Short mmCIF file of C-alpha atoms in Angstrom, two decimals:
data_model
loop_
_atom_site.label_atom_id
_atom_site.label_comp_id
_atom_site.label_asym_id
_atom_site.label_seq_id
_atom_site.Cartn_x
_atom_site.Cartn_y
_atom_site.Cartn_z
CA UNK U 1 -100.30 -33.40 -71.96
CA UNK U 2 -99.48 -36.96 -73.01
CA UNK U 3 -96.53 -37.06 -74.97
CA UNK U 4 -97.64 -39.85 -76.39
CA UNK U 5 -100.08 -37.83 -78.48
CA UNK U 6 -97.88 -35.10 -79.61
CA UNK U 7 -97.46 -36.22 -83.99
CA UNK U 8 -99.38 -38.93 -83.48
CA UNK U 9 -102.49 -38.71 -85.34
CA UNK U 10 -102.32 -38.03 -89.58
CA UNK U 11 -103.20 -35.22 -89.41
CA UNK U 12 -102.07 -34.40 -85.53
CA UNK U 13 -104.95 -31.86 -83.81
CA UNK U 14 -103.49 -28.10 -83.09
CA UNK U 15 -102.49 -28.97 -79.65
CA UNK U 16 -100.46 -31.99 -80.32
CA UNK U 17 -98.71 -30.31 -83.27
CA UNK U 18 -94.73 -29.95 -83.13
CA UNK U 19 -93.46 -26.45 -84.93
CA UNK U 20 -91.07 -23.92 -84.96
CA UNK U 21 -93.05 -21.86 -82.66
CA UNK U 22 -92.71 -24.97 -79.79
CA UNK U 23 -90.67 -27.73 -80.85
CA UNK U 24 -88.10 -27.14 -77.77
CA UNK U 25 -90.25 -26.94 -75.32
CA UNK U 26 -91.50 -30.02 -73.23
CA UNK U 27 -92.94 -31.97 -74.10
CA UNK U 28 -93.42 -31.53 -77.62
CA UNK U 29 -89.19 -31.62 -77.86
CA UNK U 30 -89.16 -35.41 -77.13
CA UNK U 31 -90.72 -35.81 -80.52
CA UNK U 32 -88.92 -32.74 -81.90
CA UNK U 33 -85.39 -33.80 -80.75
CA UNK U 34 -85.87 -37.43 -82.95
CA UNK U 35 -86.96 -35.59 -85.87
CA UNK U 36 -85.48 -32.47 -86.78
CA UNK U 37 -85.67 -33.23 -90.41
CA UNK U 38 -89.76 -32.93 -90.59
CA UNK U 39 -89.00 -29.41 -89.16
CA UNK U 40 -85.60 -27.52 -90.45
CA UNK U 41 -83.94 -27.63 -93.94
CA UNK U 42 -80.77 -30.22 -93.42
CA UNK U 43 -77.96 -31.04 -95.36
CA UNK U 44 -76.56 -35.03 -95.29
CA UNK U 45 -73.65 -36.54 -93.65
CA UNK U 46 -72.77 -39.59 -95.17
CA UNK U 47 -71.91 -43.10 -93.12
CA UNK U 48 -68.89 -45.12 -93.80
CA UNK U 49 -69.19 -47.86 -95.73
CA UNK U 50 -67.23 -49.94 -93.37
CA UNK U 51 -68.92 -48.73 -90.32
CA UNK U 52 -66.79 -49.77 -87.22
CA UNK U 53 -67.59 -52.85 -85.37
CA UNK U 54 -69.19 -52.75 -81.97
CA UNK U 55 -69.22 -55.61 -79.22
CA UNK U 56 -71.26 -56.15 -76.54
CA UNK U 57 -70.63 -57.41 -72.92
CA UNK U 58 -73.29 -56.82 -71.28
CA UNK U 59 -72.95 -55.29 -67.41
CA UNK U 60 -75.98 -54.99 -64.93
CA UNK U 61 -75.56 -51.02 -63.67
CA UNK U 62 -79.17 -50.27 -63.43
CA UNK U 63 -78.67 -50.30 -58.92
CA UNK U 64 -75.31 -48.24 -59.13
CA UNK U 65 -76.37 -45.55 -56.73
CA UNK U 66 -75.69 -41.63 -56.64
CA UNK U 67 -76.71 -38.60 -55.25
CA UNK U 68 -80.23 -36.75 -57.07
CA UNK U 69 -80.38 -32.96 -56.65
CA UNK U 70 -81.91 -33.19 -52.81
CA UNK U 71 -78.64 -35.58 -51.63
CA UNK U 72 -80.85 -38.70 -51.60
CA UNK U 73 -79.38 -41.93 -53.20
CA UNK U 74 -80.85 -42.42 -56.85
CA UNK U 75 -80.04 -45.61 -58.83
CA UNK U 76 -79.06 -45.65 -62.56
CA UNK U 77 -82.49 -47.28 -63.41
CA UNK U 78 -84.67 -44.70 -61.43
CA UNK U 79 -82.43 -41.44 -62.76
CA UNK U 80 -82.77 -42.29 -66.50
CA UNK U 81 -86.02 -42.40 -65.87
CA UNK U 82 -86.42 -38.99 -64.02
CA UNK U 83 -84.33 -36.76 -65.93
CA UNK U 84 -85.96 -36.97 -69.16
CA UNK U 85 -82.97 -38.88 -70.95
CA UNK U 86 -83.91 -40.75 -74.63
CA UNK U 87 -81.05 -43.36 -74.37
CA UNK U 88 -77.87 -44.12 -73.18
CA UNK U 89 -74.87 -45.81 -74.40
CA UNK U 90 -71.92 -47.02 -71.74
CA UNK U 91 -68.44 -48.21 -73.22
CA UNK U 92 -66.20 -50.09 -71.22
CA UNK U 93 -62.54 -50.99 -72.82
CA UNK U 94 -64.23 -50.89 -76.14
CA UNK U 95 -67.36 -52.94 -75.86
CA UNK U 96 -71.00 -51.88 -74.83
CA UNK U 97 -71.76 -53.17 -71.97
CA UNK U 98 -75.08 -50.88 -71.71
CA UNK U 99 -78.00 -49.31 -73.54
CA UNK U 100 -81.19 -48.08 -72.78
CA UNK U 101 -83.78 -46.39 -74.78
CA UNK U 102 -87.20 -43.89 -74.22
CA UNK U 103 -89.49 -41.81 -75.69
CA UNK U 104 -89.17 -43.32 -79.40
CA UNK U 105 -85.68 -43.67 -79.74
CA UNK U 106 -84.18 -46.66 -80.91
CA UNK U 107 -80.38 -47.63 -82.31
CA UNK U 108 -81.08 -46.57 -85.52
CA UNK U 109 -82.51 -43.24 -84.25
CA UNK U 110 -81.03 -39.82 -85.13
CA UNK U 111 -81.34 -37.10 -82.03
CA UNK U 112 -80.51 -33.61 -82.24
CA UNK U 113 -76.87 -33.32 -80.20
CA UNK U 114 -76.95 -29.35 -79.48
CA UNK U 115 -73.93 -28.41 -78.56
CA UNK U 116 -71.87 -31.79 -78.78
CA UNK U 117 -72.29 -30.15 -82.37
CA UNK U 118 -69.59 -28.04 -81.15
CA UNK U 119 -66.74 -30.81 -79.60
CA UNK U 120 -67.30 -32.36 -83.07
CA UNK U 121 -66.32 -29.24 -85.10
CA UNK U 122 -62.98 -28.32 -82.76
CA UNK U 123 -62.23 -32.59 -83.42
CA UNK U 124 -62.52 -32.01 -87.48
CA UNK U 125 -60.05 -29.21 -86.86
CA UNK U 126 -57.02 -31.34 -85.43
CA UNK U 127 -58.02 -33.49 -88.70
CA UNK U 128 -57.53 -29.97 -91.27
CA UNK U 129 -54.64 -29.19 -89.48
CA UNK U 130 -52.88 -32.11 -89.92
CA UNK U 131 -53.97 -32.37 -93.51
CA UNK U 132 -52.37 -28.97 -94.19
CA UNK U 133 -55.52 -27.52 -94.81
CA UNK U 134 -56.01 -25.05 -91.12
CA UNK U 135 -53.47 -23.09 -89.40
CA UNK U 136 -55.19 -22.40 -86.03
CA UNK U 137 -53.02 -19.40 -85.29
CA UNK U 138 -54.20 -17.71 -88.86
CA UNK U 139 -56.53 -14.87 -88.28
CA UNK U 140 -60.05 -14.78 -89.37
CA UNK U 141 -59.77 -12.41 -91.90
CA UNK U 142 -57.47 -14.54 -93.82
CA UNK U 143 -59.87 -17.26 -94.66
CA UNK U 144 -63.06 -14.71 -94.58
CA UNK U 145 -62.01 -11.33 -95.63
CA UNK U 146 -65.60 -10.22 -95.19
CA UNK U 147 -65.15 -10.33 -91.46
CA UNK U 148 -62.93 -7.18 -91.75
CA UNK U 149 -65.09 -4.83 -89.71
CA UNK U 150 -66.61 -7.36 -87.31
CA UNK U 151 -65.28 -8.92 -84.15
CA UNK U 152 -63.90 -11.13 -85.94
CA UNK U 153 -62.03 -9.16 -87.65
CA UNK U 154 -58.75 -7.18 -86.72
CA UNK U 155 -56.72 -9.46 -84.05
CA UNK U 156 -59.28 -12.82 -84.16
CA UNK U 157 -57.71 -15.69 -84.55
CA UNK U 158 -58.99 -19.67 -85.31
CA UNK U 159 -57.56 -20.26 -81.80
CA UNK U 160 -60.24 -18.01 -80.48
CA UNK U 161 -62.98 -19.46 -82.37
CA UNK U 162 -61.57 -22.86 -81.43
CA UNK U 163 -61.10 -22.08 -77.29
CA UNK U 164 -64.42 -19.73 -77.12
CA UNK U 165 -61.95 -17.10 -75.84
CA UNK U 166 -63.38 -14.32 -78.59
CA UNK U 167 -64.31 -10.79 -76.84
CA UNK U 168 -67.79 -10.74 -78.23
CA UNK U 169 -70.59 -8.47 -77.57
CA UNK U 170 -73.20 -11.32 -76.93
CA UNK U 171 -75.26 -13.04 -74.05
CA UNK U 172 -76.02 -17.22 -74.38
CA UNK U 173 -79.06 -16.20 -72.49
CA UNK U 174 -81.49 -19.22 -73.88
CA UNK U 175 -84.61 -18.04 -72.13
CA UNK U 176 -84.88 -14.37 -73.55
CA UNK U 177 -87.23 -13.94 -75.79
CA UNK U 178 -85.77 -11.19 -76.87
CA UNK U 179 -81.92 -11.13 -76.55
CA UNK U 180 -79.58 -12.12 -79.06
CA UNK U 181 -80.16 -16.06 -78.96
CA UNK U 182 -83.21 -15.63 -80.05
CA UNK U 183 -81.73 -13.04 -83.27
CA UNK U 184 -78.71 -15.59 -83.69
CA UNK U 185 -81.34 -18.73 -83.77
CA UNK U 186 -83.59 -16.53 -86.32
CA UNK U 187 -80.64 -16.29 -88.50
CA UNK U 188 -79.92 -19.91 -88.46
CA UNK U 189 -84.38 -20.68 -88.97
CA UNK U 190 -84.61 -22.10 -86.28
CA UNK U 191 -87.85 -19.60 -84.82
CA UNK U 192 -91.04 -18.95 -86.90
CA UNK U 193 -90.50 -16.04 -89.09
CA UNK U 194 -91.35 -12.65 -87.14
CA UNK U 195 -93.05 -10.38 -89.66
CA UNK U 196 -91.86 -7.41 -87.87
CA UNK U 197 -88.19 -8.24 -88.23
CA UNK U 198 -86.81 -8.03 -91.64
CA UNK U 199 -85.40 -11.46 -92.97
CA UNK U 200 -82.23 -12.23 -92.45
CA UNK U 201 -79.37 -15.81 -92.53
CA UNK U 202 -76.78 -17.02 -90.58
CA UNK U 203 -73.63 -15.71 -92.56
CA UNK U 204 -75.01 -12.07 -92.62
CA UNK U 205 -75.75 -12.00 -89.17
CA UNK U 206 -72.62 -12.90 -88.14
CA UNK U 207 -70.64 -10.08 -89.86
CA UNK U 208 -73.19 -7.78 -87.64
CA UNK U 209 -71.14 -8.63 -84.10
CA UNK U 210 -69.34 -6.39 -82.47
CA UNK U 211 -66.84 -6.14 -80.01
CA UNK U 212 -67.18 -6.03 -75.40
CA UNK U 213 -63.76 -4.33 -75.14
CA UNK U 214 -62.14 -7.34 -73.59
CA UNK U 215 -59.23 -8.34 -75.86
CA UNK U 216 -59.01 -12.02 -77.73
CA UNK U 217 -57.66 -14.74 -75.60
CA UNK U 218 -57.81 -12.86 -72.32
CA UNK U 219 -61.60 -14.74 -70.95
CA UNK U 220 -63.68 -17.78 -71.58
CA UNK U 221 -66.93 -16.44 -72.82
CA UNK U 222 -69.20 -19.25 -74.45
CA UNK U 223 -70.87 -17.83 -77.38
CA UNK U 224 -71.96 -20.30 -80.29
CA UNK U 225 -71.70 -18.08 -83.01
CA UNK U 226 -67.99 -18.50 -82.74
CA UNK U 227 -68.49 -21.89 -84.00
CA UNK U 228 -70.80 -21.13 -86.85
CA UNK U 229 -67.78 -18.61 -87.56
CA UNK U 230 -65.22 -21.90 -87.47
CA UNK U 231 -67.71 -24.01 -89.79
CA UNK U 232 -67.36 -21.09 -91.98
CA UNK U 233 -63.34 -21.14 -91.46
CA UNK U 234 -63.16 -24.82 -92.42
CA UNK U 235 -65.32 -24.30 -96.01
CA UNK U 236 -63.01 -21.49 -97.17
CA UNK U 237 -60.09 -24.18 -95.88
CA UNK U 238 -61.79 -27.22 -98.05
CA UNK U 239 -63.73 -25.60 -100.59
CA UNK U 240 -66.64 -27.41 -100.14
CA UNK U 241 -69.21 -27.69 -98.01
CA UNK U 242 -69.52 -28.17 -93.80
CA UNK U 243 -71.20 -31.44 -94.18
CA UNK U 244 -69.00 -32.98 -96.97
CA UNK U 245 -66.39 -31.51 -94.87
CA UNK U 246 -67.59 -33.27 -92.01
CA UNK U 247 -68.13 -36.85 -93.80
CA UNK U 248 -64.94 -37.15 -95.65
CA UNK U 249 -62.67 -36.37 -92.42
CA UNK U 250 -64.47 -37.72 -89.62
CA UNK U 251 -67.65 -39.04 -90.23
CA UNK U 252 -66.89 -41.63 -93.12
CA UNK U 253 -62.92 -42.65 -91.85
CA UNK U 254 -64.43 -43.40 -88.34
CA UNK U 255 -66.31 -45.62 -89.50
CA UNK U 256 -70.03 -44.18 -88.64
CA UNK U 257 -72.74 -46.60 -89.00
CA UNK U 258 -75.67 -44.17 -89.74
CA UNK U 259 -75.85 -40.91 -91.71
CA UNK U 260 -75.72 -38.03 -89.40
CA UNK U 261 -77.60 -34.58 -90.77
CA UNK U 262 -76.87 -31.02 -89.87
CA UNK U 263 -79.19 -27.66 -89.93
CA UNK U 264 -79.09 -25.15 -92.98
CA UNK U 265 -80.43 -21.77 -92.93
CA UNK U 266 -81.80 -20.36 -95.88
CA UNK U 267 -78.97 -20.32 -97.96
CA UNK U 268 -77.81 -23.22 -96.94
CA UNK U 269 -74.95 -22.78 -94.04
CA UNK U 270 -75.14 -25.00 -91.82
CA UNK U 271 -75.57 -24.64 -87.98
CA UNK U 272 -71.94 -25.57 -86.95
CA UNK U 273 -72.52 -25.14 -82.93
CA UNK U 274 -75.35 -27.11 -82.46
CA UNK U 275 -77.29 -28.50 -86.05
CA UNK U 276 -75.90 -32.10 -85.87
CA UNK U 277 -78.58 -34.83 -85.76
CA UNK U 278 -76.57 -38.07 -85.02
CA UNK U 279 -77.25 -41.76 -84.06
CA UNK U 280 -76.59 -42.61 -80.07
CA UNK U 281 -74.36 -45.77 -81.13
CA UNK U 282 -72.58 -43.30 -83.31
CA UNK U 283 -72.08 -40.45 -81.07
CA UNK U 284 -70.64 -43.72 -78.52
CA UNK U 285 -68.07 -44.52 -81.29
CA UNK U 286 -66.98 -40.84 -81.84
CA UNK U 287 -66.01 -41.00 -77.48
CA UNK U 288 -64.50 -44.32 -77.82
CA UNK U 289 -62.03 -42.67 -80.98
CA UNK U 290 -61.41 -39.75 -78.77
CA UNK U 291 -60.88 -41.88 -76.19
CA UNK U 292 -58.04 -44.25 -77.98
CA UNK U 293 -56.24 -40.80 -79.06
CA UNK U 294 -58.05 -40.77 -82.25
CA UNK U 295 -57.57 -44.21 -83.42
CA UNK U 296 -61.35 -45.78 -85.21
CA UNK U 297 -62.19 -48.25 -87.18
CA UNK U 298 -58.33 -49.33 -87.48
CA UNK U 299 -56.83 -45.85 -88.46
CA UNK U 300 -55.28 -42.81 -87.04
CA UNK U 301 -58.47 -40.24 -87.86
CA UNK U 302 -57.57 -37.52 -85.34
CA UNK U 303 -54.24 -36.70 -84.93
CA UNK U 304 -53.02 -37.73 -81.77
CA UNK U 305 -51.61 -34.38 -80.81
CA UNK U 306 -54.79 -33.12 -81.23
CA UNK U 307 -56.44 -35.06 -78.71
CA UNK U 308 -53.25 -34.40 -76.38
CA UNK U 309 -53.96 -30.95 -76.47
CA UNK U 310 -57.07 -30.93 -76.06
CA UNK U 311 -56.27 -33.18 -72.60
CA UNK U 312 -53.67 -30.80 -71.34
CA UNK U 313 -53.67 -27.69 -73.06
CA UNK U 314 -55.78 -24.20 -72.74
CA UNK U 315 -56.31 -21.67 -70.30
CA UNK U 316 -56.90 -22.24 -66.57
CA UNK U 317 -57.10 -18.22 -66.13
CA UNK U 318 -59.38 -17.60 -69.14
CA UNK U 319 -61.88 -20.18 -67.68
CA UNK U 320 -61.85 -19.25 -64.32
CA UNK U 321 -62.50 -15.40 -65.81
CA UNK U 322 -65.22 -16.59 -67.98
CA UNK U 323 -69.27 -17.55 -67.65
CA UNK U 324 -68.96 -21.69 -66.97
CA UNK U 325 -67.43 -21.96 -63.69
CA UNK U 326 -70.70 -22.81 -61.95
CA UNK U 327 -70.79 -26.28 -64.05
CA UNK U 328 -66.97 -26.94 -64.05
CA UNK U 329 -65.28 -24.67 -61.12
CA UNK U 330 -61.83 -26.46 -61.77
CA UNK U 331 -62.81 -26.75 -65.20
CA UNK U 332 -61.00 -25.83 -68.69
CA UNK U 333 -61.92 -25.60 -71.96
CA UNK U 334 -59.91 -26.67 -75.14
CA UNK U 335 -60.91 -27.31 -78.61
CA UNK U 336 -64.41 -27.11 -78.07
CA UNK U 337 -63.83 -29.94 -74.93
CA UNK U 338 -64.50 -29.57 -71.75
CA UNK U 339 -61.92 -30.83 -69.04
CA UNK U 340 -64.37 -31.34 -66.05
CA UNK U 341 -61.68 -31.23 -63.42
CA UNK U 342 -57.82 -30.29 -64.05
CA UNK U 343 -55.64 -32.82 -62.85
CA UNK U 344 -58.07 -35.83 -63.79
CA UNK U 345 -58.23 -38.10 -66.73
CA UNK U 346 -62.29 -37.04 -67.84
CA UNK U 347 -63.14 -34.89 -70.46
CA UNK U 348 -66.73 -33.97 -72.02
CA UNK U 349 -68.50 -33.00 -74.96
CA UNK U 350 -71.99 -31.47 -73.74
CA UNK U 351 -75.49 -30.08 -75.30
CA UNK U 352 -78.14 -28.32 -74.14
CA UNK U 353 -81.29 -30.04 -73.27
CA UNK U 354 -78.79 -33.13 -71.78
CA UNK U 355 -76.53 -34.14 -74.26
CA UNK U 356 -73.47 -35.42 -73.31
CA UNK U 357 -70.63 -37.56 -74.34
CA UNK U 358 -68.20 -38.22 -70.92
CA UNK U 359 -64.96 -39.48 -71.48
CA UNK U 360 -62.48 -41.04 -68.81
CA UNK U 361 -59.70 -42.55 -69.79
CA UNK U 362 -58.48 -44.00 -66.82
CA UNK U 363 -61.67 -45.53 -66.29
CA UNK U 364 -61.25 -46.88 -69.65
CA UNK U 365 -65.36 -45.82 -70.45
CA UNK U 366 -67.47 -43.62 -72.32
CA UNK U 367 -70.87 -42.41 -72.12
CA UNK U 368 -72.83 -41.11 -74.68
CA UNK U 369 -76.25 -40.27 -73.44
CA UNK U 370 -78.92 -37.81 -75.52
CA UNK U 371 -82.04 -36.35 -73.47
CA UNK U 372 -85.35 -34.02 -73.97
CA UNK U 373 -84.44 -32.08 -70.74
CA UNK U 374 -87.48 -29.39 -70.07
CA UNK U 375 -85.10 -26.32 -69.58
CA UNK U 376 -82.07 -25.62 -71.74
CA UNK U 377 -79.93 -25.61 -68.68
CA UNK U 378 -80.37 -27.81 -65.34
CA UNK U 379 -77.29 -27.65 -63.52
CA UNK U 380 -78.96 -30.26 -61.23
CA UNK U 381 -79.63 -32.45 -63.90
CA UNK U 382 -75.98 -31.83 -65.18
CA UNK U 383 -74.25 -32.32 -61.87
CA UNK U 384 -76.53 -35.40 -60.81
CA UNK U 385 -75.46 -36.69 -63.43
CA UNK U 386 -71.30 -36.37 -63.57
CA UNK U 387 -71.91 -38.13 -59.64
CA UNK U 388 -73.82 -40.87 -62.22
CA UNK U 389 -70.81 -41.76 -64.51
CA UNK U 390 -68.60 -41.72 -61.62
CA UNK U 391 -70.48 -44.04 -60.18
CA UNK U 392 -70.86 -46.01 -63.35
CA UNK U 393 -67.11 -45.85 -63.59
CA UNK U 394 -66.45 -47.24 -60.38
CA UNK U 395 -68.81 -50.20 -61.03
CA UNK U 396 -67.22 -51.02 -63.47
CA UNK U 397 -63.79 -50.72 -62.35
CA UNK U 398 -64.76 -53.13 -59.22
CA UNK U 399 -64.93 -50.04 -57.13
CA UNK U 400 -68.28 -49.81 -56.35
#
């Protein structure tokens, strides 16, 4: 099928039609991914109104050569192009010095982030902490009595949410049709109603999960509901909602040029671990901040113990006990960050689909980079593409 078809007549014919029955699957998700608000309830996350400066220097890296999936050398040009990937932005000691754009998107473009929903929501908890309003060692319960009962309940702490280190009964299996993705994602709306499955929303349907037996802390198992449970968390914190949450700490004081938008269900809660719709230039300011220990738009917006222990801190035995270590072997996971290798300076916020922000601090650069990958996960795609921004970073170093 052309994608250049799919929503493109008024009205568009039945096969070029996006809904909630295909609009992740390619290619009808390179349309889907740019405009999530035609298709899912969202609630608004308001720009600064001193959005943070960028500057460009621009930096020919379209020949900085890599290694594709079969070993064979692959320039930047040709692997944007062959990996489904919307746009790119490349940071180097504060200034971009590349962007590229596909499929529709442009700067001013929002793209569904996935997951990098997640990195976003363990950032905005450094921010509560230090504002008094999170304890990340408080259990659950204590901010959402209702959880008594659930696995969330007796001996769960924000710290689990936070390090995806809860012992939850639940498989991140994004191909079954049947498994409890598919429940989880029915709960949030994001799958056509099933008429032979009684309604249900997000908040209820996470009070249903149960226990594996393996206690809290103990193994890295990547489940988003955890961070659905953590949105949650942060409300009862604030008292108001995830998105005005979201906007007055982060999205507003780091001076984001764009609204962002997040995913409601029903009843409104949003879809913490993987809802947010964002701007690629704003995603690109969001690594440089982490980058410069949470400094943006001329102010300390993430405390900078936050980001050092995100760096440095969790747990080298959890991860290597948990489901990951076939993307990151000598990987780690902190704060909803990944460390891609201990004992080096880059750390990562990543989606499904191909989202990623990469962050390496000695290299002084960031990548932000948004995609309509086919399948959920390509660890081909994923690990072509950490051999890319090393390669990017060593061009621009002089290196390469």
């Amino acid at each position: 099928m052309n994608s250049r078809r799919i929503m493109a007549a008024f009205p568009p014919g039945k096969d070029e039609l996006v809904t909630l029955a295909n609009w992740r699957q390619h290619p009808f998700n390179e349309w889907a991914f740019r405009n999530v608000r035609e298709l899912l309830p969202t609630a608004n996350i308001a720009r600064s109104r001193e959005p943070a400066a960028l500057s460009f220097a621009p930096r020919f890296l379209d020949d900085a050569s890599f290694a594709n999936p079969r070993g064979e050398a692959i320039t930047v040009a040709a692997a944007l192009r062959s990996s489904h990937t919307d746009g790119i932005v490349v940071l180097h000691r504060g200034q971009v010095v590349s962007e590229w754009y596909a499929h529709g998107m442009t700067p001013d473009t929002l793209h569904l982030i996935f997951s990098v929903s997640k990195s976003v929501a363990g950032t905005l908890g450094g921010i509560l902490a230090d504002h008094g309003k999170l304890d990340p060692d408080a259990p659950v319960v204590s901010y959402i009595p209702e959880m008594e009962g659930s696995v969330y309940g007796s001996g769960c702490t924000v710290r689990h949410l936070l390090d995806m280190s809860v012992g939850i009964r639940f498989e991140e299996d994004y191909l079954d049709p049947d498994g409890d993705i598919m429940k989880y994602r029915r709960s949030t709306g994001w799958e056509a109603p099933d008429p032979s499955v009684p309604p249900t929303n997000l908040r209820d349907y996470l009070r249903t999960l149960r226990p594996n037996g393996n206690p809290h802390g103990h193994t890295f198992h990547y489940v988003s509901t955890n961070t659905d449970v953590l949105g949650w968390v942060y409300e009862r914190a604030c008292g108001i909602s995830y998105a005005k949450i979201l906007s007055q700490y982060l999205w507003q004081p780091m001076g984001a040029e764009h609204d962002a938008c997040i995913t409601v269900d029903s009843r409104g809660a949003a879809r913490v671990a993987g809802g947010i719709s964002a701007t690629l230039r704003d995603l690109a300011r969001f690594g440089e901040m982490m980058r410069n220990h949470g400094v943006s738009n001329g102010r300390q917006v993430v405390p900078n113990w936050w980001i050092d222990d995100i760096r440095h801190g969790g747990n080298a035995e959890a991860w290597s006990r948990g489901d990951l270590t076939q993307v990151f072997p000598n990987g780690n996971y902190r704060s909803k960050w990944y460390t891609i290798e201990r004992g080096e300076t880059p750390f990562a916020a990543v989606g499904i689909h191909g989202q990623w922000i990469y962050i390496d601090p000695a290299s002084e650069m960031v990548i932000a980079r948004v995609s309509s990958q086919p399948l959920p996960m390509d660890l081909d795609f994923d690990h072509m593409w950490l051999r890319g921004y090393r390669a990017i970073a060593a061009r621009l170093c002089g290196k390469a």
